[in-house]
Short mmCIF file of C-alpha atoms in Angstrom, two decimals:
data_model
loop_
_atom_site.label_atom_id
_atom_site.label_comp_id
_atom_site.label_asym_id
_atom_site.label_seq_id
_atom_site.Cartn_x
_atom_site.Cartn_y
_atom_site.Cartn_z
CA UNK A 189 -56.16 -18.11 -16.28
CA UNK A 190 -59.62 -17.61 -15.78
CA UNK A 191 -62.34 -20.05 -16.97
CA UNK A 192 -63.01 -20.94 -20.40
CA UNK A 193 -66.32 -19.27 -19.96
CA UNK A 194 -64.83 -15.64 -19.21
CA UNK A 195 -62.47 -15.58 -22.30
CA UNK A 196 -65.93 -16.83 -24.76
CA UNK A 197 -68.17 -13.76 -22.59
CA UNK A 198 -65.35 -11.15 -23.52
CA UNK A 199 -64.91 -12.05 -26.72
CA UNK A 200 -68.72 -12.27 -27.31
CA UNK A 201 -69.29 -8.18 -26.13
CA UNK A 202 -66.55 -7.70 -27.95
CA UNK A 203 -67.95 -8.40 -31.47
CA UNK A 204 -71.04 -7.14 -30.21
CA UNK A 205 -69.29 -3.87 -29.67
CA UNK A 206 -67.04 -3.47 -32.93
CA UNK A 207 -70.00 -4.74 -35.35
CA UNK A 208 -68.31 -6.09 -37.58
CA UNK A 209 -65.02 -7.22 -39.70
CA UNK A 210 -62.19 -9.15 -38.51
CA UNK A 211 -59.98 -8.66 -35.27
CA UNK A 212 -56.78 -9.69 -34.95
CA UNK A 213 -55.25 -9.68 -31.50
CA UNK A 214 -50.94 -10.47 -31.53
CA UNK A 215 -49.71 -12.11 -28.80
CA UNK A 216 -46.31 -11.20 -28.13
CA UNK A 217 -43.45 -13.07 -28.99
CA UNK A 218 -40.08 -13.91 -27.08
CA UNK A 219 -37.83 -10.69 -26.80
CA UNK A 220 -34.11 -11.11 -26.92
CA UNK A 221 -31.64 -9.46 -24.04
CA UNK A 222 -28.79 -9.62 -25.86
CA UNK A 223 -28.99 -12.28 -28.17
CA UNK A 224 -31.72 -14.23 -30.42
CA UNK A 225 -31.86 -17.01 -27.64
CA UNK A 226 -31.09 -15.39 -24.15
CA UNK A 227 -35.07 -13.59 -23.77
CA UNK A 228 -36.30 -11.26 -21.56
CA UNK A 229 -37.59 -13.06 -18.09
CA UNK A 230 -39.84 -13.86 -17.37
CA UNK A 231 -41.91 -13.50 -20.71
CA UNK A 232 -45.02 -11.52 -20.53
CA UNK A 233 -47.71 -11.53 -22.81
CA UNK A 234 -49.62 -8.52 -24.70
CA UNK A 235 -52.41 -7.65 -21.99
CA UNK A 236 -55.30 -7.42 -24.30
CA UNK A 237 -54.55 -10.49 -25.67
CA UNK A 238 -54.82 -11.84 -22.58
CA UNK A 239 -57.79 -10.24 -21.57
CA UNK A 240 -59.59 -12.21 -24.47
CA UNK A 241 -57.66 -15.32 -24.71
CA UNK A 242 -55.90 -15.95 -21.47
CA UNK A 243 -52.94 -17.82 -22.97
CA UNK A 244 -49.28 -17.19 -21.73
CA UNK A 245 -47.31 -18.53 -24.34
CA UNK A 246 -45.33 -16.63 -26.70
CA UNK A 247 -45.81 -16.77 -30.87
CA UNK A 248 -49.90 -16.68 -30.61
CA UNK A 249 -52.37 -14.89 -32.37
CA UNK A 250 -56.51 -14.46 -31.64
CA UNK A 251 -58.28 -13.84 -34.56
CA UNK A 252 -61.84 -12.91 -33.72
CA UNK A 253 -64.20 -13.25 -36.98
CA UNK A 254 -67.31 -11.03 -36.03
CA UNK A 255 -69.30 -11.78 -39.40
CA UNK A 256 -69.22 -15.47 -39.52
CA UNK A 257 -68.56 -15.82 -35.36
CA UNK A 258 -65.83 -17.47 -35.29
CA UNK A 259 -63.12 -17.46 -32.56
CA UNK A 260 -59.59 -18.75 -33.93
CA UNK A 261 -56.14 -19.45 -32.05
CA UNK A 262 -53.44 -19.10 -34.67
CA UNK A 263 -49.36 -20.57 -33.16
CA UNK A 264 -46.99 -23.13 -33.95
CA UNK A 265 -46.35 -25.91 -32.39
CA UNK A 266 -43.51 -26.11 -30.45
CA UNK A 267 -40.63 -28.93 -32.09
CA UNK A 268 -39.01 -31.48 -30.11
CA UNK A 269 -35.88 -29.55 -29.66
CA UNK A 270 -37.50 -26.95 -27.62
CA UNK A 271 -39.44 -29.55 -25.57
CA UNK A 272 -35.68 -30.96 -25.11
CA UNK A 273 -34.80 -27.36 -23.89
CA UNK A 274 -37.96 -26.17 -22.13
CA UNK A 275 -40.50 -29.07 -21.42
CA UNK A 276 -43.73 -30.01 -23.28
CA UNK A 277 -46.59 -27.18 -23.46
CA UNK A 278 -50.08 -27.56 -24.66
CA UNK A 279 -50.86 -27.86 -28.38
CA UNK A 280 -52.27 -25.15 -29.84
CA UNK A 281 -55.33 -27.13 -30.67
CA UNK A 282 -55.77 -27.75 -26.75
CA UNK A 283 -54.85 -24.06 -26.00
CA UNK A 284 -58.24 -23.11 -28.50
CA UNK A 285 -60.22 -25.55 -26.82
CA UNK A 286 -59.05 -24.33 -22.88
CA UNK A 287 -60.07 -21.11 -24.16
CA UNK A 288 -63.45 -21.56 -25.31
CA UNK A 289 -62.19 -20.52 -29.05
CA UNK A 290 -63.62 -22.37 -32.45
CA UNK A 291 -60.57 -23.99 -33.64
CA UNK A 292 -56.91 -23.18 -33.97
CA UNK A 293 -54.13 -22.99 -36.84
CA UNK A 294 -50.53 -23.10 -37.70
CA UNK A 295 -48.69 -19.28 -38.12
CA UNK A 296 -48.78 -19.52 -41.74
CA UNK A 297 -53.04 -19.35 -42.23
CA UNK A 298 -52.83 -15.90 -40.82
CA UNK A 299 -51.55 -14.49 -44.02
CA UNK A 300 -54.84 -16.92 -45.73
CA UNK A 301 -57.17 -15.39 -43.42
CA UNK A 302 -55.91 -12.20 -43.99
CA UNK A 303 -55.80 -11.81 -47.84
CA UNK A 304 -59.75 -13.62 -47.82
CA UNK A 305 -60.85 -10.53 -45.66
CA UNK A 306 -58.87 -7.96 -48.00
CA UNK A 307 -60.58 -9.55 -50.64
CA UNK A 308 -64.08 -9.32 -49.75
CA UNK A 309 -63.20 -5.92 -48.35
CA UNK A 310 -64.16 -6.48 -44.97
CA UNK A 311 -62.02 -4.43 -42.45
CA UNK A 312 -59.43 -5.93 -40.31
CA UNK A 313 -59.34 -4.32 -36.77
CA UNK A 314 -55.92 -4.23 -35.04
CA UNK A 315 -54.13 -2.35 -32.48
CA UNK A 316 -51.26 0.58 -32.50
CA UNK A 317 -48.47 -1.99 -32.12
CA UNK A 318 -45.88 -1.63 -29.84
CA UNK A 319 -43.04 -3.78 -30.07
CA UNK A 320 -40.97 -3.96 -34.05
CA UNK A 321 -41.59 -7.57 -34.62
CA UNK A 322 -45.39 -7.41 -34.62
CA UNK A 323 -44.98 -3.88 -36.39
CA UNK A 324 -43.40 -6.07 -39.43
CA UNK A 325 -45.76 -9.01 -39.02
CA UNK A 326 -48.45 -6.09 -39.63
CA UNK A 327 -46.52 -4.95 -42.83
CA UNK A 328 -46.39 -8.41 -44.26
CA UNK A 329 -50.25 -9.22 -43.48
CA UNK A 330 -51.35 -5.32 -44.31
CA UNK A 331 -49.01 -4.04 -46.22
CA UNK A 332 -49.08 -1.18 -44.15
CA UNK A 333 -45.63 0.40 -43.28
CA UNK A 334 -44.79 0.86 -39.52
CA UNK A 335 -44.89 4.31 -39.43
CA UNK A 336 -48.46 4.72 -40.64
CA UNK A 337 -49.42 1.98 -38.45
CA UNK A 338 -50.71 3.68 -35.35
CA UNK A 339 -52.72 6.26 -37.45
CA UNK A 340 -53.95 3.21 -39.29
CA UNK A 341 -55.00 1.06 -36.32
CA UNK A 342 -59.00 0.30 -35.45
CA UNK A 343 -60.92 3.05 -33.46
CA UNK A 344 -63.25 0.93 -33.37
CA UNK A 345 -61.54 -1.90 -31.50
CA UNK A 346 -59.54 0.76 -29.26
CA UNK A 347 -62.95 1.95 -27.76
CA UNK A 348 -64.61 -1.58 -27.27
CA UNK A 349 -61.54 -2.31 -25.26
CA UNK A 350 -61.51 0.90 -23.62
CA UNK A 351 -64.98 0.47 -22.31
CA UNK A 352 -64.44 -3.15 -21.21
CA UNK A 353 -61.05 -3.35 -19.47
CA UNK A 354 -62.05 0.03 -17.83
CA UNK A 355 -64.72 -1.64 -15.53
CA UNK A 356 -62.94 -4.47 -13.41
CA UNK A 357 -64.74 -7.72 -12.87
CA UNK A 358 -65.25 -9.09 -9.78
CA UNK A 359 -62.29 -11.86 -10.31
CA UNK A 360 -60.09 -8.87 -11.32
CA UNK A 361 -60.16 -7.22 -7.99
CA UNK A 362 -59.36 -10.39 -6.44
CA UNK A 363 -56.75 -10.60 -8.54
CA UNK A 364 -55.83 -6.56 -7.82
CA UNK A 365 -56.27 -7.26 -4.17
CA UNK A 366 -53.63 -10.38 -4.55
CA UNK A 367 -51.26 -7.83 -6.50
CA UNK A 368 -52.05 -5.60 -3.27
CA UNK A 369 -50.60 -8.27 -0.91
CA UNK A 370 -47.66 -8.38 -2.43
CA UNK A 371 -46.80 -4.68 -2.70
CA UNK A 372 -47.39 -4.58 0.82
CA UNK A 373 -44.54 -7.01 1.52
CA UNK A 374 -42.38 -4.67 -1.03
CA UNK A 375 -42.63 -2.08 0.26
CA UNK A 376 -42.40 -3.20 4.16
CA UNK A 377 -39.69 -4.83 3.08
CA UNK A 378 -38.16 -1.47 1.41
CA UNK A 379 -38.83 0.09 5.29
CA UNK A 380 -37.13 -2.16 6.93
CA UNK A 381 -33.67 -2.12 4.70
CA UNK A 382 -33.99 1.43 4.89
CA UNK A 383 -31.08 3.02 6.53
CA UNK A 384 -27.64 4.91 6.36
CA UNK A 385 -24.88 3.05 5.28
CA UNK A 386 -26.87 0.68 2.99
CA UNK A 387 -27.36 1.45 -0.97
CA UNK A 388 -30.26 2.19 -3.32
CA UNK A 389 -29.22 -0.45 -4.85
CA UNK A 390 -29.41 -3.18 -2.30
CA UNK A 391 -33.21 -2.07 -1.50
CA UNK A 392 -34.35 -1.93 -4.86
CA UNK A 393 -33.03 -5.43 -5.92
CA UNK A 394 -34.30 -7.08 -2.73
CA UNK A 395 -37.51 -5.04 -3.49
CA UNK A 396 -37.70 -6.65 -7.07
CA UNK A 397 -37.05 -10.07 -5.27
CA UNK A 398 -40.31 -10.14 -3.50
CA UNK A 399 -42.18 -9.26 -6.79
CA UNK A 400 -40.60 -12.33 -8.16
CA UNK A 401 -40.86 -14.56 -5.87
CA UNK A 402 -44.39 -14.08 -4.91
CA UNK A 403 -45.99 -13.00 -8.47
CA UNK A 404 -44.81 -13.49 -12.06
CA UNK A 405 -42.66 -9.84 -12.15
CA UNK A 406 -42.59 -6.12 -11.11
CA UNK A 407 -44.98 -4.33 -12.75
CA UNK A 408 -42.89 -1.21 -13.81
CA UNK A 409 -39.33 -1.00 -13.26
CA UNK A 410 -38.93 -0.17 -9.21
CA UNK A 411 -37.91 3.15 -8.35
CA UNK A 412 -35.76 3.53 -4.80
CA UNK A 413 -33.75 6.99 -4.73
CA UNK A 414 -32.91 9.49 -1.99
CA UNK A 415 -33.59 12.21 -5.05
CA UNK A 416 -37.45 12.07 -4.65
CA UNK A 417 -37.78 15.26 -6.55
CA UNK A 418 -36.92 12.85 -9.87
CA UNK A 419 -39.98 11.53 -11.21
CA UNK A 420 -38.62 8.35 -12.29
CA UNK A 421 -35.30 7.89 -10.08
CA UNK A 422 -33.79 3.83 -10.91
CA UNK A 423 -32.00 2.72 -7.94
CA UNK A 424 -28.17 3.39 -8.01
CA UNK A 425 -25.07 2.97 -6.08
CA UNK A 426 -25.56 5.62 -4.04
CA UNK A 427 -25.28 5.02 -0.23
CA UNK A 428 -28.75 6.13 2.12
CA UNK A 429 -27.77 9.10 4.21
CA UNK A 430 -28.67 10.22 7.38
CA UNK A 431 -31.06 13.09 7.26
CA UNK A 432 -32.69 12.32 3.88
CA UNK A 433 -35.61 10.65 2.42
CA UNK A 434 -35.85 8.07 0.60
CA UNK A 435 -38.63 7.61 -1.98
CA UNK A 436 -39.95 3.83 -3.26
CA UNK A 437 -42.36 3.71 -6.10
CA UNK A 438 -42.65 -0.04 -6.64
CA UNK A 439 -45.29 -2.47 -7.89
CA UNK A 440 -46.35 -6.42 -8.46
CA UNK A 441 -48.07 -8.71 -10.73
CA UNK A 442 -49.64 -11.37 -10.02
CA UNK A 443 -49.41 -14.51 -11.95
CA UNK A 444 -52.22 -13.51 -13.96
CA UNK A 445 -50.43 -10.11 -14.65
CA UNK A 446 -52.72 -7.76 -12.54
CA UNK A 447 -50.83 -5.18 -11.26
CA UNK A 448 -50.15 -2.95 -7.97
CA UNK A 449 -48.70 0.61 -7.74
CA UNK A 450 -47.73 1.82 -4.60
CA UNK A 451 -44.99 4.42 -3.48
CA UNK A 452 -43.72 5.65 0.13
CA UNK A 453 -41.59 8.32 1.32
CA UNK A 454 -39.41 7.58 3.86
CA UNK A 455 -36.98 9.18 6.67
CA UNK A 456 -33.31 7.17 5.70
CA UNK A 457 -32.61 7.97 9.67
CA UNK A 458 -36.01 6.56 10.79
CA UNK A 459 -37.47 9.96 12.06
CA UNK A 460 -38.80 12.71 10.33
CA UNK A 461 -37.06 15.82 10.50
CA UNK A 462 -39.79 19.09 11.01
CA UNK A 463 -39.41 20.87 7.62
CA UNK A 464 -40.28 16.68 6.19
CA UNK A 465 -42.95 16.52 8.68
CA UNK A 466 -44.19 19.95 6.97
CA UNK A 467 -44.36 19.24 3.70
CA UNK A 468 -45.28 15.23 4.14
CA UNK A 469 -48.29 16.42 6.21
CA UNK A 470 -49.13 18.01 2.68
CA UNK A 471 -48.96 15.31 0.58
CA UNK A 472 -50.65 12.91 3.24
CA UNK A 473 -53.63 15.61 3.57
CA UNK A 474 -54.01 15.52 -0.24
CA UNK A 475 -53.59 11.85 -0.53
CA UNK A 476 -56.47 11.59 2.06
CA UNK A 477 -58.45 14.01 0.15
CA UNK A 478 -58.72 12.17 -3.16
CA UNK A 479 -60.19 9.25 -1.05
CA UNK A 480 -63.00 11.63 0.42
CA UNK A 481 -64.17 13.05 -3.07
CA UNK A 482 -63.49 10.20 -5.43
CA UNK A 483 -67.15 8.44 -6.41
CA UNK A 484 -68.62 7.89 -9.45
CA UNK A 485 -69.98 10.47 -11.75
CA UNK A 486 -67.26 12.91 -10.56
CA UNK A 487 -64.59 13.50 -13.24
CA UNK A 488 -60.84 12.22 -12.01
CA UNK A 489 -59.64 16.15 -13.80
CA UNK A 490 -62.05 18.31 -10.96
CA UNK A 491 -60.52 15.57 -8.07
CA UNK A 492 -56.57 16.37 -9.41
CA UNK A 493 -57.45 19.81 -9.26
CA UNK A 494 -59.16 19.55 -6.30
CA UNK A 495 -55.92 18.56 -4.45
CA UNK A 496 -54.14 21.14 -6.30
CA UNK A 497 -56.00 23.68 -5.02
CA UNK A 498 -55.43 22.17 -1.23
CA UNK A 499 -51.54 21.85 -1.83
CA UNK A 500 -51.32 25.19 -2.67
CA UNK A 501 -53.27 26.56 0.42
CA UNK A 502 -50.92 24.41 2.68
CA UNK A 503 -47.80 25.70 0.87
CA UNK A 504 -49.24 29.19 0.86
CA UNK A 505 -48.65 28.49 5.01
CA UNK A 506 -45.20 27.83 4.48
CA UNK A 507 -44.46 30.83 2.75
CA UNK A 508 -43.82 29.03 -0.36
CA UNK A 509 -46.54 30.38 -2.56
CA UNK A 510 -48.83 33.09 -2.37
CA UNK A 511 -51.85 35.21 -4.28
CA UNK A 512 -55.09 33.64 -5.16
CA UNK A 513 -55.06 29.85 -4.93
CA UNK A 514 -57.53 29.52 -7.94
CA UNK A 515 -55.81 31.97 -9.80
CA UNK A 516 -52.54 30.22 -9.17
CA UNK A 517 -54.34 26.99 -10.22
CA UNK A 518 -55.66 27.86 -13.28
CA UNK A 519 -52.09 29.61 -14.55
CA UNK A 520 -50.26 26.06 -13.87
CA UNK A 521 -48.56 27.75 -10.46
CA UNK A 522 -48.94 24.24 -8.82
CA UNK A 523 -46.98 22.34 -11.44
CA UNK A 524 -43.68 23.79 -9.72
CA UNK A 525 -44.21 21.31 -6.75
CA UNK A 526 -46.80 18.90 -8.52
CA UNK A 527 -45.55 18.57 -12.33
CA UNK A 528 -48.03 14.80 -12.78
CA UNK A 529 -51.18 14.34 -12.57
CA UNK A 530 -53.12 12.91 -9.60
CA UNK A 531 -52.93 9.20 -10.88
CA UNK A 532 -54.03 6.77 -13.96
CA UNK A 533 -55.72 4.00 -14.72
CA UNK A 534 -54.58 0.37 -13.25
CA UNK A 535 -55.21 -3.15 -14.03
CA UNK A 536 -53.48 -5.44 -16.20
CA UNK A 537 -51.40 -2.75 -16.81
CA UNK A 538 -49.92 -0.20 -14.52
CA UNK A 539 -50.75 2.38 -16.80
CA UNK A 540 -53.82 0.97 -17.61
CA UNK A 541 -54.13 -0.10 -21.48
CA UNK A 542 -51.09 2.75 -22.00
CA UNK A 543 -50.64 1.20 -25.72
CA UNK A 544 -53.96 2.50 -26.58
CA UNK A 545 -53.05 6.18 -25.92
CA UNK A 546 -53.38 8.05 -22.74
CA UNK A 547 -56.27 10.16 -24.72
CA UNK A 548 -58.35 7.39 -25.68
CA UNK A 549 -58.32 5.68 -22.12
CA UNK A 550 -58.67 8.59 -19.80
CA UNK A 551 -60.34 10.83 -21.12
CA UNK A 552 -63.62 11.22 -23.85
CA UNK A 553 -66.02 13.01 -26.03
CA UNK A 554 -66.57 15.22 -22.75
CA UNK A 555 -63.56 15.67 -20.82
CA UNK A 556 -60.62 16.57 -23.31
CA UNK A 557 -56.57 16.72 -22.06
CA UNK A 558 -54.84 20.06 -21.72
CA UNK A 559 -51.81 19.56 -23.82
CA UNK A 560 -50.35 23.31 -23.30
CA UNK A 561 -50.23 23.54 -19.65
CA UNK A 562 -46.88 22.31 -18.10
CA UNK A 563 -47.83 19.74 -15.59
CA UNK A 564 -51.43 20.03 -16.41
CA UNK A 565 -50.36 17.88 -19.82
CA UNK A 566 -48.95 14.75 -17.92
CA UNK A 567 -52.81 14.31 -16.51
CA UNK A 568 -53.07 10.77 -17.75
CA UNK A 569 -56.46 10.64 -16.39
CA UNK A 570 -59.49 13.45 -16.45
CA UNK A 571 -62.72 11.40 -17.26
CA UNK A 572 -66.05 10.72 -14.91
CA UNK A 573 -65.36 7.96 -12.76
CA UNK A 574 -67.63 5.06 -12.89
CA UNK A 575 -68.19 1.67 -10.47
CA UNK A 576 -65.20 -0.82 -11.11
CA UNK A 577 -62.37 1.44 -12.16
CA UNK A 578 -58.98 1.34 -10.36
CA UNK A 579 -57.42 4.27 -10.70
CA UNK A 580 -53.55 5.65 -8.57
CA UNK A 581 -53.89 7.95 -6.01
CA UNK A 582 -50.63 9.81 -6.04
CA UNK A 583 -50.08 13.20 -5.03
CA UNK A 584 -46.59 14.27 -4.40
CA UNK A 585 -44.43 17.74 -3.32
CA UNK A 586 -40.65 17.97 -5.72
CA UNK A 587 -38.39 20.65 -5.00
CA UNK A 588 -36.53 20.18 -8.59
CA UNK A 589 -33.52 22.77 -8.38
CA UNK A 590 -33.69 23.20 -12.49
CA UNK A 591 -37.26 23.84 -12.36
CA UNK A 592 -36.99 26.54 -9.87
CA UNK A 593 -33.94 28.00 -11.58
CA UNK A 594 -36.04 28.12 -15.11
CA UNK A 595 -38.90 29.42 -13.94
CA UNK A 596 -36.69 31.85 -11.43
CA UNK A 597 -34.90 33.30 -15.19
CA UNK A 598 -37.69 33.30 -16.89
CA UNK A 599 -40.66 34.99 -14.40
CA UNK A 600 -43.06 32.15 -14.63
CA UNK A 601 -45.77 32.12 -12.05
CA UNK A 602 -43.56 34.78 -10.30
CA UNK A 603 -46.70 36.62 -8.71
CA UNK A 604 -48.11 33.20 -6.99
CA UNK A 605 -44.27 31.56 -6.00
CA UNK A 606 -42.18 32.65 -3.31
CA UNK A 607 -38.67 32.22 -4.93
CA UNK A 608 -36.15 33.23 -2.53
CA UNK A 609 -37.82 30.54 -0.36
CA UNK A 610 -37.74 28.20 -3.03
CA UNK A 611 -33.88 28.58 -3.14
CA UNK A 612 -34.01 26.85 0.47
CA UNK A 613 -35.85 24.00 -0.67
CA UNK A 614 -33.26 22.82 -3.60
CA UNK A 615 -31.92 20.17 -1.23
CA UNK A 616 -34.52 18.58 -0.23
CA UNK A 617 -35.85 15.83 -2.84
CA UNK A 618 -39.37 15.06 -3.23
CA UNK A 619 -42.43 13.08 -1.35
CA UNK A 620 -45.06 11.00 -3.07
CA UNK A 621 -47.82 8.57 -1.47
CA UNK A 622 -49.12 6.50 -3.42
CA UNK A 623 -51.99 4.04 -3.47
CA UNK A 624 -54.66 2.33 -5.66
CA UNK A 625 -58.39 3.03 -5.63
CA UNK A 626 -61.24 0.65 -6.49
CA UNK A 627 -64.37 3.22 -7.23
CA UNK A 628 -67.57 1.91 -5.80
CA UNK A 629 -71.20 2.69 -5.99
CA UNK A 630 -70.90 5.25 -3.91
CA UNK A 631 -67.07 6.18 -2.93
CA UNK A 632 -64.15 4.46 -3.49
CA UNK A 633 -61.62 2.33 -0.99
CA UNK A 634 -57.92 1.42 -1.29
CA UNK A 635 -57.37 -2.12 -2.71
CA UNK A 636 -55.26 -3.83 0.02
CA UNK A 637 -56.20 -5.95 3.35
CA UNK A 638 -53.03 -4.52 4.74
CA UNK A 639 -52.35 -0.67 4.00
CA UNK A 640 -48.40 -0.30 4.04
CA UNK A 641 -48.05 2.65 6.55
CA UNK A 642 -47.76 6.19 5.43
CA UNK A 643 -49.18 8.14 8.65
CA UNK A 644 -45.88 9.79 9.75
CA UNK A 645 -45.98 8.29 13.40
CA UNK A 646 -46.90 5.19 11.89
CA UNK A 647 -43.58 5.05 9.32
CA UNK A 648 -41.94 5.89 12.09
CA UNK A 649 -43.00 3.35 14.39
CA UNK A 650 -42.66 0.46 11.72
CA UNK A 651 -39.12 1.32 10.99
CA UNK A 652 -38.06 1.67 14.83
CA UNK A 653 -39.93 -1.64 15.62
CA UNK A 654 -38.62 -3.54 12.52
#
C-alpha cells in the first residue's frame, strides 16, 4: 500500500472529475479452482479498486458519495473459523481508517445505500464488470441484467479513471521499475535454461517461479514456445531443438500489483543462425526506432506505423515484399509479418485498465481505432502520448504458414508480398522484443536499471557465458 494520504488525493480528483452521484467500486472476491474453497492463488484484487482504496482483501466494496463527500468501506468481517484457517486480518473499520475513508459497513448496507440513491434519483456510477459474481451482485443492487450491464456502466467514471491511471505517479514508476527488476531475473533466467534437450515446459514454470517468489504473481500467463509465429504460445511439452528459436513473453508484479512486460527471442543452440540474424536485425532496428520517436504530443498510431513502414523497407531487402512501402502500408501489406499493434498501455495492469475497453483507454475524441483493417484492428493503442504514460514497445516478424496460405488463395496484398519466398519462411516461427517505455518531457526511456539483453552479440554472449 501506499499512504493513507494517496488513496484520500485519488479519491478526491476523482469526485472532482465525475461531478456528481454515487460510485461504487467492487473489490473482487475469492475465485474458486475447482471447488467453492480451493481459490485461485494468490488472490488479486480489482486494480481500480486498488488504485482508490489500496486494500488487498477479498469481499470489499468502496463506495465513493460525491454529493455529500463521503468515502465508505463496505466488507464483512471475517468469523473465527476463518481466523482458525487463515490468521486474523484487519477489521474493516481499521481497513477505512488505514485508508483515509469516512467510515466503513457490513455487506448488507450496500443494498441501503443503494435503494436511498435510486430513490432520490441520483445516478450510481459503476464499471463494465468482469467477473459473474459481481455481474449478479450488480443485478441484485441495480436490477440491471448482466447482459445490459456493460452498455449500462458509467462513462463518466470510465473517463475519470482513464485520465488518472493513464499518467503514472512518481511512486508508480518506482513501483514499475521494481516490477522491471524482476522481469529481468525472468527472463535471464529463461536464457540461461535455454537449450536442446530441455522442455518449454521446464523454462516456463521456473520462469513463473521467479515471479512468485520475488513479487505477488506473473502478470499475464508466461508464454515460452519454439513456435514464435503464435501470438500467444503457453509453454508445452515440447523439447527445445537445436536450430530454432525460442520466444519468452513473460511479466511480474510486484506486491503492489504493478506490472512488467517483457519478451526475448532467443537462439535454442545459443547462436544465431544468418537468415535469424536477418530478420532479428529487423525487429531490433524497429524496436530501437520506437525509442527514438516516442515523446509526448506524438500519437502512439503515427509511431506503430512508423515502424511499419521501416519493417517493410528491410523486408523489401530480403526479397520478401516489394512495391511502394506506403502504399503497402496503407493496404494492411505489413500485417502478414506484423498482425499486433506496436504495444499498449501498462501499469497496474498489463494491458493497462483492459476492463474499461481498449477504445476508451487508447484512443479518444481525436484518434479513433481502425476496426476493418486486419492487423491494423488489434492496435490497442493510437492516442498522443503524454508525460507519465508507460506504454510496450513490441515489434515483432511471424512467418504464420496459414496466414500465408490464405492470403496466397485468396490474392491479398499479392502486388506488395513476395509469395514464393514466403513459402521458404513457413518454418521458421516468429521474433518479438519487447520492452516497456516511461514517456518523459521530452522522449521516453525503458523502465529497468538492468536491460535484459536483446543485441544479438549480446544474447549470444549471455547464453555462452551463463
Amino acid at each position: 500500500m501506499f499512504d493513507s494520504a494517496t488513496y484520500v488525493r485519488r479519491r478526491n480528483e476523482l469526485k472532482q472529475l465525475v461531478k456528481s452521484g454515487v460510485i461504487i467500486l467492487f473489490g473482487n472476491n475469492e475465485s474458486p479452482a475447482n471447488f467453492p474453497n480451493n481459490g485461485y492463488y494468490p488472490f488479486r484484487q480489482d486494480s481500480s479498486f486498488l488504485y482508490y482504496f489500496g486494500l488487498q482483501r477479498d469481499g470489499l466494496v468502496g463506495v465513493i458519495d460525491i454529493d455529500n463527500n463521503r468515502d465508505i468501506l463496505v466488507g464483512n468481517d471475517i468469523d473465527i473459523e476463518d481466523i482458525v484457517w487463515f490468521g486474523s486480518v484487519e477489521s474493516v473499520q481499521t481497513m477505512a481508517q488505514m485508508v483515509g475513508a469516512d467510515e466503513s459497513r457490513p455487506m448488507k448496507a450496500l443494498k441501503t445505500i443503494c435503494n436511498d440513491a435510486l430513490r432520490a434519483k441520483r445516478q450510481i456510477h459503476y464499471l463494465p464488470p468482469y467477473r459473474h459474481d459481481i455481474m449478479i451482485q450488480i443485478f441484485d443492487l441495480l436490477g440491471i441484467h448482466p447482459v445490459q450491464q456493460k452498455e449500462s456502466a458509467s462513462m463518466e467514471l470510465i473517463r475519470a479513471i482513464v485520465k488518472m491511471r493513464s499518467v503514472k505517479e512518481p511512486q508508480e514508476i518506482e513501483e514499475l521499475e521494481r516490477a522491471a527488476v524482476i522481469g529481468y531475473k525472468m527472463h535471464t533466467t529463461a536464457m540461461r535454461l535455454t537449450k536442446p534437450g530441455v522442455t518449454e515446459k521446464f523454462v516456463g514454470g521456473q520462469v513463473d517461479g521467479i515471479a512468485h517468489s520475488y513479487g505477488s504473481m506473473v502478470s499475464f500467463p508466461t508464454i515460452f514456445t519454439q513456435h514464435g509465429e503464435i501470438m500467444h504460445g503457453s509453454p508445452s511439452m515440447s523439447v527445445l531443438e537445436a536450430g530454432r528459436l525460442a520466444l519468452c513473453d513473460a511479466g511480474a508484479e510486484t506486491v503492489n500489483n504493478y506490472c512488467s512486460d517483457n519478451t526475448r527471442t532467443m537462439p535454442v543452440s545459443g547462436k544465431f543462425t544468418q537468415r535469424q540474424l536477418e530478420i532479428y536485425s529487423i525487429v531490433e532496428a524497429c524496436h530501437d526506432h520506437a525509442l527514438s520517436v516516442a515523446k509526448p504530443g506524438v500519437k502512439y498510431a503515427d509511431v506503430h506505423f512508423s515502424v511499419c513502414a521501416l519493417m517493410f523497407d528491410r523486408l523489401k531487402e530480403l526479397g520478401l515484399a516489394k512495391g511502394d512501402t506506403a502504399e503497402a502500408v496503407r493496404a494492411g501489406a505489413h500485417a502478414m509479418f506484423l498482425p499486433h499493434g506496436l504495444g499498449h498501455m501498462m501499469g497496474m495492469d498489463v494491458h493497462d485498465m483492459e476492463n474499461l475497453d481498449q477504445i476508451n483507454v487508447g484512443f479518444d475524441e481525436e484518434t479513433r481505432p481502425n476496426l476493418e483493417q486486419f492487423g491494423t484492428n488489434c492496435l490497442r493503442m493510437g492516442r498522443r502520448l503524454q508525460e507519465g504514460f508507460v506504454v510496450t514497445d513490441e515489434p515483432g516478424i511471424y512467418f504464420i504458414p496459414a496466414l500465408i496460405d490464405d492470403w496466397k488463395a485468396t490474392g491479398h496484398c499479392k502486388e506488395f508480398l513476395n509469395f514464393d519466398k514466403l513459402e521458404t519462411y513457413k518454418d521458421f516461427g516468429g521474433i518479438r522484443i519487447e520492452d516497456d517505455l516511461l514517456i518523459t518531457h521530452d522522449g521516453c526511456r525503458f523502465i529497468g536499471k538492468d536491460l535484459i539483453p536483446y543485441h544479438p552479440k549480446d544474447v549470444e554472449a549471455f547464453m555462452e557465458d551463463n
